[in-house]
Short mmCIF file of C-alpha atoms and ligand atoms in Angstrom, two decimals:
data_model
loop_
_atom_site.label_atom_id
_atom_site.label_comp_id
_atom_site.label_asym_id
_atom_site.label_seq_id
_atom_site.Cartn_x
_atom_site.Cartn_y
_atom_site.Cartn_z
CA MET Q 904 -0.08 0.17 -0.24
CA THR Q 905 1.26 3.49 -0.88
CA ASP Q 906 2.24 5.82 2.23
CA SER Q 907 0.33 8.95 1.51
CA PRO Q 908 -3.05 8.26 0.17
CA GLU Q 909 -4.42 11.15 -2.02
CA ILE Q 910 -7.79 12.49 -0.53
CA ARG Q 911 -10.27 13.61 -3.31
CA LEU Q 912 -13.81 13.35 -2.03
CA ASN Q 913 -16.80 14.97 -3.25
CA PRO Q 914 -19.54 14.42 -0.69
CA ALA Q 915 -22.23 15.77 -3.38
CA VAL Q 916 -22.13 12.31 -5.35
CA ILE Q 917 -22.63 10.12 -2.25
CA PRO Q 918 -26.04 9.04 -1.24
CA LEU Q 919 -27.33 10.03 2.31
CA SER Q 920 -29.77 8.17 4.60
CA ILE Q 921 -30.87 8.68 8.02
CA TYR Q 922 -31.08 6.16 10.70
CA LEU Q 923 -33.14 6.59 13.83
CA HIS Q 924 -32.98 4.23 16.95
CA TRP Q 925 -35.79 3.42 19.27
CA PRO Q 926 -34.17 1.64 22.19
CA TRP Q 927 -37.12 0.05 23.94
CA CYS Q 928 -38.85 -3.41 23.55
CA VAL Q 929 -41.70 -5.12 25.65
CA ARG Q 930 -38.85 -7.25 26.85
CA LYS Q 931 -35.40 -8.46 26.16
CA CYS Q 932 -35.06 -11.33 23.85
CA PRO Q 933 -32.34 -13.92 25.19
CA TYR Q 934 -30.34 -14.00 21.85
CA CYS Q 935 -30.40 -10.34 21.31
CA ASP Q 936 -27.33 -8.06 21.58
CA PHE Q 937 -28.83 -5.06 20.01
CA ASN Q 938 -29.11 -1.84 21.89
CA SER Q 939 -32.55 -2.73 23.26
CA HIS Q 940 -33.79 -2.46 26.72
CA GLY Q 941 -37.25 -3.64 28.43
CA ALA Q 942 -39.70 -0.76 28.31
CA PRO Q 943 -40.70 0.95 31.63
CA LYS Q 944 -43.64 -1.21 32.99
CA GLU Q 945 -45.66 1.37 34.94
CA PRO Q 946 -48.70 2.25 33.14
CA GLY Q 947 -48.39 5.33 30.79
CA ALA Q 948 -44.57 5.54 31.56
CA LEU Q 949 -43.68 4.79 27.84
CA GLU Q 950 -46.25 6.95 26.35
CA ALA Q 951 -44.68 9.79 28.60
CA LEU Q 952 -41.29 9.12 27.56
CA GLU Q 953 -41.96 8.91 23.74
CA GLY Q 954 -42.61 12.55 23.16
CA ALA Q 955 -39.56 13.59 24.96
CA TYR Q 956 -37.60 10.89 22.96
CA VAL Q 957 -38.92 12.11 19.55
CA ASP Q 958 -38.02 15.62 20.17
CA ALA Q 959 -34.47 14.52 21.29
CA LEU Q 960 -34.09 12.48 18.21
CA LEU Q 961 -34.86 15.75 16.04
CA THR Q 962 -32.61 17.94 18.02
CA ASP Q 963 -29.75 15.24 17.81
CA LEU Q 964 -30.23 15.16 13.91
CA GLU Q 965 -29.81 18.85 13.66
CA ALA Q 966 -26.13 18.28 14.71
CA TRP Q 967 -25.70 16.71 11.15
CA LEU Q 968 -27.01 19.62 9.39
CA PRO Q 969 -23.94 21.83 8.77
CA ASP Q 970 -22.07 18.73 7.25
CA VAL Q 971 -24.63 17.78 4.48
CA GLY Q 972 -26.02 21.15 2.88
CA GLY Q 973 -28.99 20.32 0.76
CA ARG Q 974 -27.97 16.70 0.07
CA PRO Q 975 -31.25 14.72 -0.35
CA ILE Q 976 -32.28 11.96 1.86
CA GLU Q 977 -32.68 8.84 -0.04
CA SER Q 978 -33.83 6.56 2.88
CA ILE Q 979 -34.91 6.49 6.53
CA PHE Q 980 -34.74 3.40 8.73
CA ILE Q 981 -36.38 3.62 12.34
CA GLY Q 982 -34.93 0.62 13.98
CA GLY Q 983 -34.62 -0.76 17.34
CA GLY Q 984 -35.51 -2.19 19.57
CA THR Q 985 -39.03 -2.24 18.75
CA PRO Q 986 -40.11 1.04 17.11
CA SER Q 987 -43.77 -0.31 16.62
CA LEU Q 988 -44.03 0.35 20.40
CA MET Q 989 -44.44 3.99 19.33
CA SER Q 990 -47.85 5.66 19.00
CA GLY Q 991 -48.92 6.88 15.41
CA ARG Q 992 -48.83 10.55 16.55
CA ALA Q 993 -45.29 10.13 17.76
CA MET Q 994 -44.26 8.60 14.58
CA LYS Q 995 -45.93 11.38 12.57
CA GLY Q 996 -44.26 14.13 14.83
CA LEU Q 997 -40.78 12.28 14.09
CA LEU Q 998 -41.38 12.09 10.16
CA ASP Q 999 -42.68 15.79 10.09
CA GLY Q 1000 -40.12 16.74 11.99
CA VAL Q 1001 -37.29 14.91 9.77
CA ARG Q 1002 -39.04 16.60 6.77
CA ALA Q 1003 -39.09 20.12 8.04
CA ARG Q 1004 -35.26 19.76 8.55
CA PHE Q 1005 -34.01 17.97 5.61
CA SER Q 1006 -34.93 17.80 1.87
CA LEU Q 1007 -36.26 14.16 1.31
CA ALA Q 1008 -35.81 12.46 -1.92
CA PRO Q 1009 -39.70 12.54 -3.53
CA ASP Q 1010 -39.48 8.50 -3.61
CA ALA Q 1011 -37.52 8.07 -0.33
CA GLU Q 1012 -37.85 4.73 1.25
CA ILE Q 1013 -38.91 4.94 4.80
CA THR Q 1014 -38.76 1.75 6.43
CA MET Q 1015 -39.87 0.75 10.36
CA GLU Q 1016 -39.14 -2.28 12.20
CA ALA Q 1017 -42.25 -3.83 13.84
CA ASN Q 1018 -42.72 -6.77 16.39
CA PRO Q 1019 -46.02 -8.97 15.64
CA GLY Q 1020 -46.56 -8.76 19.40
CA THR Q 1021 -47.05 -4.92 19.39
CA LEU Q 1022 -49.47 -4.21 16.50
CA GLU Q 1023 -52.93 -3.15 15.91
CA ALA Q 1024 -54.66 -2.20 12.79
CA GLY Q 1025 -55.32 1.29 13.70
CA LYS Q 1026 -51.56 1.94 14.49
CA PHE Q 1027 -50.65 0.34 11.17
CA GLU Q 1028 -52.50 2.89 9.24
CA ALA Q 1029 -51.24 5.84 11.25
CA PHE Q 1030 -47.65 4.76 10.50
CA ARG Q 1031 -48.45 4.46 6.90
CA GLU Q 1032 -50.17 8.09 7.12
CA ALA Q 1033 -47.01 9.33 8.92
CA GLY Q 1034 -45.14 8.41 5.76
CA VAL Q 1035 -43.73 4.76 6.66
CA ASN Q 1036 -43.81 3.16 3.09
CA ARG Q 1037 -41.75 -0.08 4.11
CA LEU Q 1038 -42.58 -2.50 7.04
CA SER Q 1039 -39.93 -4.98 8.61
CA ILE Q 1040 -41.60 -7.23 10.56
CA GLY Q 1041 -39.66 -9.48 13.36
CA ILE Q 1042 -41.28 -12.81 12.59
CA GLN Q 1043 -38.33 -15.26 13.29
CA SER Q 1044 -40.17 -18.58 12.98
CA PHE Q 1045 -43.76 -19.92 12.13
CA SER Q 1046 -43.48 -22.51 14.79
CA ASP Q 1047 -45.09 -21.99 18.23
CA ASP Q 1048 -42.48 -24.30 19.76
CA ARG Q 1049 -39.31 -22.38 18.42
CA LEU Q 1050 -41.00 -18.85 19.01
CA LYS Q 1051 -41.48 -19.95 22.56
CA ARG Q 1052 -37.63 -21.40 22.69
CA LEU Q 1053 -36.61 -17.82 21.41
CA GLY Q 1054 -38.40 -16.05 24.06
CA ARG Q 1055 -40.54 -14.17 21.65
CA ILE Q 1056 -43.46 -12.20 22.87
CA HIS Q 1057 -45.80 -13.35 20.18
CA ASN Q 1058 -47.14 -16.67 18.86
CA VAL Q 1059 -47.68 -17.92 15.17
CA ARG Q 1060 -51.47 -16.57 15.23
CA GLU Q 1061 -50.10 -12.97 15.88
CA ALA Q 1062 -47.27 -13.24 13.45
CA ARG Q 1063 -50.00 -14.32 10.65
CA GLU Q 1064 -52.24 -11.47 11.76
CA ALA Q 1065 -49.26 -8.91 11.51
CA ILE Q 1066 -48.65 -10.22 7.80
CA ARG Q 1067 -52.09 -9.65 6.99
CA LEU Q 1068 -52.33 -6.27 8.29
CA ALA Q 1069 -49.13 -5.58 6.45
CA ARG Q 1070 -50.40 -6.95 3.13
CA ASP Q 1071 -53.50 -4.65 3.32
CA ILE Q 1072 -51.79 -1.37 4.47
CA PHE Q 1073 -48.14 -1.81 2.93
CA GLU Q 1074 -47.32 -3.11 -0.52
CA ASN Q 1075 -43.59 -3.28 0.37
CA PHE Q 1076 -42.72 -5.18 3.54
CA ASN Q 1077 -39.91 -7.55 4.76
CA LEU Q 1078 -40.12 -10.44 7.24
CA ASP Q 1079 -37.20 -11.18 9.52
CA LEU Q 1080 -36.61 -14.96 10.01
CA MET Q 1081 -33.93 -16.97 11.71
CA TYR Q 1082 -32.63 -20.32 11.05
CA ALA Q 1083 -30.39 -22.96 12.74
CA LEU Q 1084 -32.92 -22.46 15.78
CA PRO Q 1085 -33.09 -25.01 18.55
CA GLY Q 1086 -34.99 -28.02 17.60
CA GLU Q 1087 -35.36 -27.19 13.97
CA THR Q 1088 -35.16 -29.74 11.31
CA MET Q 1089 -34.86 -29.34 7.58
CA GLU Q 1090 -38.39 -30.26 7.15
CA GLY Q 1091 -39.50 -27.40 9.72
CA LEU Q 1092 -37.13 -25.02 7.93
CA LYS Q 1093 -38.71 -25.84 4.52
CA GLU Q 1094 -42.37 -25.23 5.96
CA GLU Q 1095 -41.45 -21.97 7.21
CA LEU Q 1096 -39.76 -20.70 4.08
CA ASP Q 1097 -42.70 -22.02 2.13
CA GLU Q 1098 -45.23 -19.93 4.30
CA ALA Q 1099 -42.85 -16.79 4.24
CA ALA Q 1100 -42.40 -16.94 0.29
CA HIS Q 1101 -46.31 -17.30 -0.02
CA SER Q 1102 -46.96 -14.29 2.69
CA GLY Q 1103 -46.95 -11.49 0.14
CA ALA Q 1104 -43.47 -10.22 1.50
CA THR Q 1105 -41.19 -8.43 -1.04
CA HIS Q 1106 -38.01 -9.03 0.94
CA LEU Q 1107 -36.96 -11.66 3.31
CA SER Q 1108 -34.22 -11.40 5.82
CA CYS Q 1109 -32.96 -15.11 6.84
CA TYR Q 1110 -30.46 -14.73 9.61
CA GLN Q 1111 -28.50 -17.65 11.06
CA LEU Q 1112 -28.92 -17.70 14.65
CA THR Q 1113 -25.59 -16.48 16.40
CA ILE Q 1114 -24.91 -16.93 19.97
CA GLU Q 1115 -23.94 -13.46 21.00
CA PRO Q 1116 -21.42 -12.94 23.64
CA GLY Q 1117 -23.21 -11.45 26.92
CA THR Q 1118 -26.73 -12.45 25.94
CA ALA Q 1119 -28.78 -14.92 28.10
CA PHE Q 1120 -28.33 -17.69 25.30
CA ALA Q 1121 -24.36 -17.21 25.80
CA LYS Q 1122 -24.86 -18.06 29.35
CA HIS Q 1123 -27.15 -20.92 29.06
CA LEU Q 1124 -26.85 -22.38 25.69
CA PRO Q 1125 -30.15 -23.60 24.29
CA GLU Q 1126 -30.94 -27.24 23.89
CA GLU Q 1127 -30.86 -28.96 20.38
CA LEU Q 1128 -29.07 -26.52 18.52
CA PRO Q 1129 -28.21 -27.84 14.91
CA ASP Q 1130 -24.41 -28.54 14.54
CA ALA Q 1131 -22.11 -26.78 12.20
CA ASP Q 1132 -22.74 -29.25 9.21
CA GLN Q 1133 -26.52 -29.00 9.71
CA THR Q 1134 -26.44 -25.23 9.88
CA ALA Q 1135 -24.18 -24.99 6.80
CA GLU Q 1136 -26.70 -27.24 5.00
CA MET Q 1137 -29.65 -25.36 6.03
CA GLY Q 1138 -28.00 -22.17 4.79
CA ASP Q 1139 -27.40 -23.62 1.42
CA PHE Q 1140 -31.12 -24.95 1.52
CA VAL Q 1141 -32.46 -21.39 2.19
CA GLU Q 1142 -30.86 -19.83 -0.81
CA ALA Q 1143 -31.80 -22.58 -3.21
CA PHE Q 1144 -35.54 -22.93 -1.96
CA LEU Q 1145 -36.20 -19.09 -1.99
CA ALA Q 1146 -34.59 -18.78 -5.42
CA GLY Q 1147 -37.33 -21.20 -6.53
CA LYS Q 1148 -39.73 -19.04 -5.06
CA GLY Q 1149 -38.55 -15.78 -6.95
CA PHE Q 1150 -36.23 -14.34 -4.07
CA THR Q 1151 -33.01 -13.56 -5.05
CA ARG Q 1152 -30.28 -13.74 -2.65
CA TYR Q 1153 -28.11 -10.36 -3.03
CA GLU Q 1154 -26.57 -10.07 0.34
CA VAL Q 1155 -25.37 -12.30 3.20
CA SER Q 1156 -28.82 -12.69 4.62
CA GLY Q 1157 -30.86 -10.60 2.13
CA TYR Q 1158 -33.47 -12.03 -0.46
CA ALA Q 1159 -35.71 -9.73 -2.47
CA ARG Q 1160 -38.24 -9.84 -5.46
CA GLN Q 1161 -37.36 -8.19 -8.44
CA GLY Q 1162 -36.80 -4.43 -7.69
CA ARG Q 1163 -37.36 -4.74 -4.06
CA ARG Q 1164 -33.95 -4.83 -2.78
CA CYS Q 1165 -33.84 -2.72 0.57
CA ARG Q 1166 -32.35 0.54 -0.58
CA HIS Q 1167 -31.58 1.80 2.94
CA ASN Q 1168 -29.03 -1.27 3.44
CA LEU Q 1169 -27.89 -1.10 -0.09
CA ASN Q 1170 -26.57 2.38 0.98
CA TYR Q 1171 -24.75 0.99 3.80
CA TRP Q 1172 -23.20 -1.85 1.78
CA THR Q 1173 -21.98 0.46 -0.93
CA PHE Q 1174 -20.25 2.70 1.75
CA GLY Q 1175 -22.70 5.59 1.41
CA ASP Q 1176 -23.39 8.11 4.00
CA TYR Q 1177 -25.83 7.80 7.04
CA LEU Q 1178 -27.08 10.19 9.61
CA ALA Q 1179 -27.84 8.86 12.86
CA ALA Q 1180 -29.79 9.79 16.13
CA GLY Q 1181 -31.02 7.83 18.92
CA ALA Q 1182 -29.49 5.78 21.86
CA GLY Q 1183 -26.46 3.73 20.56
CA ALA Q 1184 -26.87 4.75 16.68
CA HIS Q 1185 -24.06 5.03 14.53
CA GLY Q 1186 -23.58 7.69 11.76
CA LYS Q 1187 -20.93 8.36 8.97
CA VAL Q 1188 -20.64 11.51 7.15
CA THR Q 1189 -18.21 12.37 4.14
CA THR Q 1190 -16.99 16.02 4.09
CA ARG Q 1191 -14.22 17.60 1.85
CA GLU Q 1192 -11.79 16.81 4.58
CA GLY Q 1193 -12.49 13.20 5.12
CA ILE Q 1194 -14.97 10.80 6.75
CA ARG Q 1195 -16.21 11.14 10.02
CA ARG Q 1196 -17.98 8.34 12.24
CA GLU Q 1197 -20.03 9.16 15.29
CA MET Q 1198 -21.74 6.99 18.12
CA ARG Q 1199 -24.29 8.15 20.31
CA PHE Q 1200 -24.60 7.45 23.95
CA MET Q 1201 -25.86 3.74 24.43
CA ASN Q 1202 -28.18 4.41 27.55
CA PRO Q 1203 -31.32 5.81 26.80
CA ARG Q 1204 -31.70 7.99 29.76
CA GLN Q 1205 -28.17 9.12 29.52
CA TYR Q 1206 -28.85 9.83 25.76
CA LEU Q 1207 -31.97 11.81 26.52
CA HIS Q 1208 -30.35 13.85 29.32
CA ALA Q 1209 -27.51 14.82 27.12
CA VAL Q 1210 -29.61 16.25 24.32
CA GLU Q 1211 -32.09 18.00 26.87
CA GLU Q 1212 -29.31 19.54 28.72
CA GLY Q 1213 -28.14 20.98 25.16
CA ARG Q 1214 -25.04 18.77 25.26
CA SER Q 1215 -23.63 16.57 22.28
CA ALA Q 1216 -25.28 13.00 22.43
CA ALA Q 1217 -22.17 11.64 20.86
CA ALA Q 1218 -20.25 9.18 22.88
CA GLU Q 1219 -17.49 8.87 20.22
CA ILE Q 1220 -16.67 11.03 17.34
CA HIS Q 1221 -13.43 10.11 14.93
CA ARG Q 1222 -12.22 10.92 11.65
CA VAL Q 1223 -11.46 7.61 9.82
CA ASP Q 1224 -8.00 7.14 9.25
CA PRO Q 1225 -7.40 6.75 5.54
CA GLU Q 1226 -5.13 3.52 6.13
CA ASP Q 1227 -8.49 1.90 7.70
CA LEU Q 1228 -10.77 2.67 4.75
CA PRO Q 1229 -9.96 -0.19 2.29
CA PHE Q 1230 -11.05 -2.83 5.04
CA GLU Q 1231 -14.00 -0.77 6.33
CA PHE Q 1232 -14.97 -0.47 2.59
CA MET Q 1233 -14.61 -4.31 1.81
CA LEU Q 1234 -16.45 -5.01 5.06
CA ASN Q 1235 -19.67 -3.63 3.48
CA ALA Q 1236 -19.15 -4.06 -0.37
CA LEU Q 1237 -18.00 -7.68 -0.11
CA ARG Q 1238 -21.57 -8.73 1.62
CA LEU Q 1239 -23.13 -7.98 -1.73
CA LEU Q 1240 -23.19 -10.91 -3.90
CA GLU Q 1241 -22.87 -8.84 -7.05
CA GLY Q 1242 -20.35 -6.70 -5.15
CA VAL Q 1243 -19.74 -3.18 -6.41
CA PRO Q 1244 -18.15 -1.20 -9.49
CA GLU Q 1245 -14.45 -0.58 -8.92
CA CYS Q 1246 -15.04 3.12 -9.39
CA THR Q 1247 -17.15 3.02 -6.20
CA PHE Q 1248 -14.16 2.38 -4.07
CA SER Q 1249 -12.12 5.97 -5.06
CA GLU Q 1250 -15.67 7.64 -5.04
CA ARG Q 1251 -16.41 6.55 -1.66
CA THR Q 1252 -13.12 6.53 0.03
CA GLY Q 1253 -11.30 9.14 -1.71
CA LEU Q 1254 -8.13 6.71 -2.34
CA PRO Q 1255 -6.68 5.94 -5.53
CA PHE Q 1256 -7.78 2.48 -6.68
CA GLU Q 1257 -3.91 1.28 -6.89
CA GLN Q 1258 -4.21 1.10 -3.27
CA ILE Q 1259 -6.29 -2.01 -3.33
CA ALA Q 1260 -4.92 -3.51 -6.77
CA SER Q 1261 -2.38 -5.80 -5.62
CA THR Q 1262 -4.51 -7.12 -2.85
CA LEU Q 1263 -7.40 -7.70 -5.46
CA ARG Q 1264 -4.84 -9.47 -7.80
CA ASP Q 1265 -3.67 -11.71 -5.28
CA LEU Q 1266 -7.36 -12.55 -3.85
CA ARG Q 1267 -8.30 -13.23 -7.76
CA ALA Q 1268 -5.35 -15.63 -8.37
CA ARG Q 1269 -6.57 -17.51 -5.26
CA GLY Q 1270 -10.03 -17.64 -6.34
CA LEU Q 1271 -11.69 -15.71 -3.88
CA ILE Q 1272 -12.38 -12.47 -5.89
CA ALA Q 1273 -14.34 -12.96 -9.14
CA ASP Q 1274 -12.58 -12.25 -12.31
CA ASP Q 1275 -15.18 -9.83 -13.30
CA PRO Q 1276 -13.59 -6.69 -15.28
CA GLY Q 1277 -14.84 -3.45 -13.55
CA ARG Q 1278 -16.19 -5.08 -10.39
CA ILE Q 1279 -15.45 -5.94 -7.07
CA ARG Q 1280 -17.19 -9.08 -5.83
CA THR Q 1281 -16.37 -12.35 -4.23
CA THR Q 1282 -16.49 -15.83 -5.71
CA ARG Q 1283 -18.89 -18.42 -4.16
CA LEU Q 1284 -15.59 -19.61 -2.42
CA GLY Q 1285 -14.63 -16.14 -1.46
CA LEU Q 1286 -18.17 -15.72 0.05
CA ASN Q 1287 -17.85 -18.71 2.35
CA PHE Q 1288 -14.66 -17.26 3.76
CA LEU Q 1289 -15.81 -13.81 3.68
CA SER Q 1290 -13.99 -12.55 6.72
CA ASP Q 1291 -10.59 -13.99 5.60
CA VAL Q 1292 -11.08 -11.93 2.22
CA GLN Q 1293 -12.23 -8.92 4.01
CA GLU Q 1294 -9.33 -9.24 6.57
CA ALA Q 1295 -6.71 -9.37 3.39
CA PHE Q 1296 -7.41 -5.41 3.09
CA LEU Q 1297 -6.23 -4.74 6.77
C1 SAM N 1912 -33.97 -5.02 15.70
S1 SAM N 1912 -34.28 -6.62 15.38
C2 SAM N 1912 -36.02 -6.64 14.55
C3 SAM N 1912 -37.40 -5.78 14.84
C4 SAM N 1912 -38.04 -6.05 16.45
N1 SAM N 1912 -37.09 -5.86 17.44
C5 SAM N 1912 -38.19 -7.79 16.42
O1 SAM N 1912 -37.34 -8.58 17.01
O2 SAM N 1912 -39.29 -8.32 16.10
C6 SAM N 1912 -33.58 -7.16 13.96
C7 SAM N 1912 -33.66 -8.45 13.67
O3 SAM N 1912 -32.10 -9.33 14.00
C8 SAM N 1912 -32.51 -10.57 13.98
N2 SAM N 1912 -31.41 -10.99 15.06
C9 SAM N 1912 -31.45 -10.37 16.24
N3 SAM N 1912 -30.59 -11.05 17.14
C10 SAM N 1912 -30.27 -12.02 16.31
C11 SAM N 1912 -29.28 -13.08 16.49
N4 SAM N 1912 -28.60 -13.38 17.59
N5 SAM N 1912 -28.92 -14.08 15.43
C12 SAM N 1912 -29.59 -13.84 14.48
N6 SAM N 1912 -30.59 -13.12 13.93
C13 SAM N 1912 -30.68 -12.13 15.21
C14 SAM N 1912 -33.75 -10.89 14.33
O4 SAM N 1912 -34.33 -11.72 12.85
C15 SAM N 1912 -34.48 -9.65 14.25
O5 SAM N 1912 -35.69 -9.18 13.98
S1 SF4 N 1913 -37.58 -7.64 20.21
FE1 SF4 N 1913 -36.02 -7.29 18.59
S2 SF4 N 1913 -34.41 -5.65 19.32
FE2 SF4 N 1913 -36.16 -6.20 21.01
S3 SF4 N 1913 -34.78 -7.71 22.23
FE3 SF4 N 1913 -36.12 -9.07 20.80
S4 SF4 N 1913 -34.87 -9.25 18.86
FE4 SF4 N 1913 -33.84 -7.67 20.07
#
């Protein structure tokens, strides 16, 4: 690698999104290491909190304004936690507030995550009216036994009801599913995928259950977890089965019908910019001087107090060292099965392509990066050893 990388960034050509984090859930799931916390139990407490939290999100977002000028917002993602615990009124206040402060692209994708245990028809309509045009529902499984083992707050009947409502109100919706679950068989997986594929969803996210350090599952491993061979076999099956149903795998865990890939996530994977607000939220912005990352306070109360007292809610702000950019870029871009055009590398990092040319040549020679002129993408073998391929850029 060269010693002094040349920076020539043009932020105006880099797509821009917004991520908003809602940190509360009905209760914490035993496998989850997202920044999510059981909601306060006292009657009315969450309702009392949500107005203040929405105000804080909007104030916090303003901190990014000097860096983005009039760049249009291409997508918004309201994630969690369980943002479907919000009232329709709070969601409207939030999205109106964003529109008042930023210029939204006319066709902006606006996604909200929803837990089937928190939904009512009226609320779905209110979210839609507030501007949400894509829903992502945390179904996880169509088996009551497996939902129970996962500690979910909902059952299959409620999952199906949430899907029915989504189909009526949102034409564009995703289901989150998990596989390699305790007690799951191939036959069980096939039934679940079949139901998901015929549900009307336009997008499926299929995550392999990961035992995350620090979670309840890490302390007490669930019984009857599939072994590594069974898990790999299930992963291959998910891809082949969904392809047969018209869902193309385009990312490690992402499957979409034609034209329905998640634009917000595509922006992460193509190393675009995203402003972030909310407890524990991560943002990235490109300016002429370089790329800056920020992370907000994780603890929701600490986050709220900081914003309410007029202080910065950033727990961490750092300029990305240009030396780290090739790895950071590949951590994202190589998750996409079709990879990215070569020119994206220099456009998004400001580094000359020569900086990665020899590593790419070496990976191509080893059959890990495809021999695809003008594109950077893994081969099937490379995808199976993704972290090794990404680490070659360290
Ligand atoms: C923030 S949650 C989605 C919305 C909502 N909180 C819910 O769970 O219904 C994001 C998704 O990540 C997936 N996920 C969370 N923890 C996981 C783990 N340990 N292994 C695999 N997938 C996980 C789940 O599919 C979950 O729906
Ligand atoms: S509901 Fe979603 S975010 Fe909340 S604890 Fe469960 S998986 Fe995590």
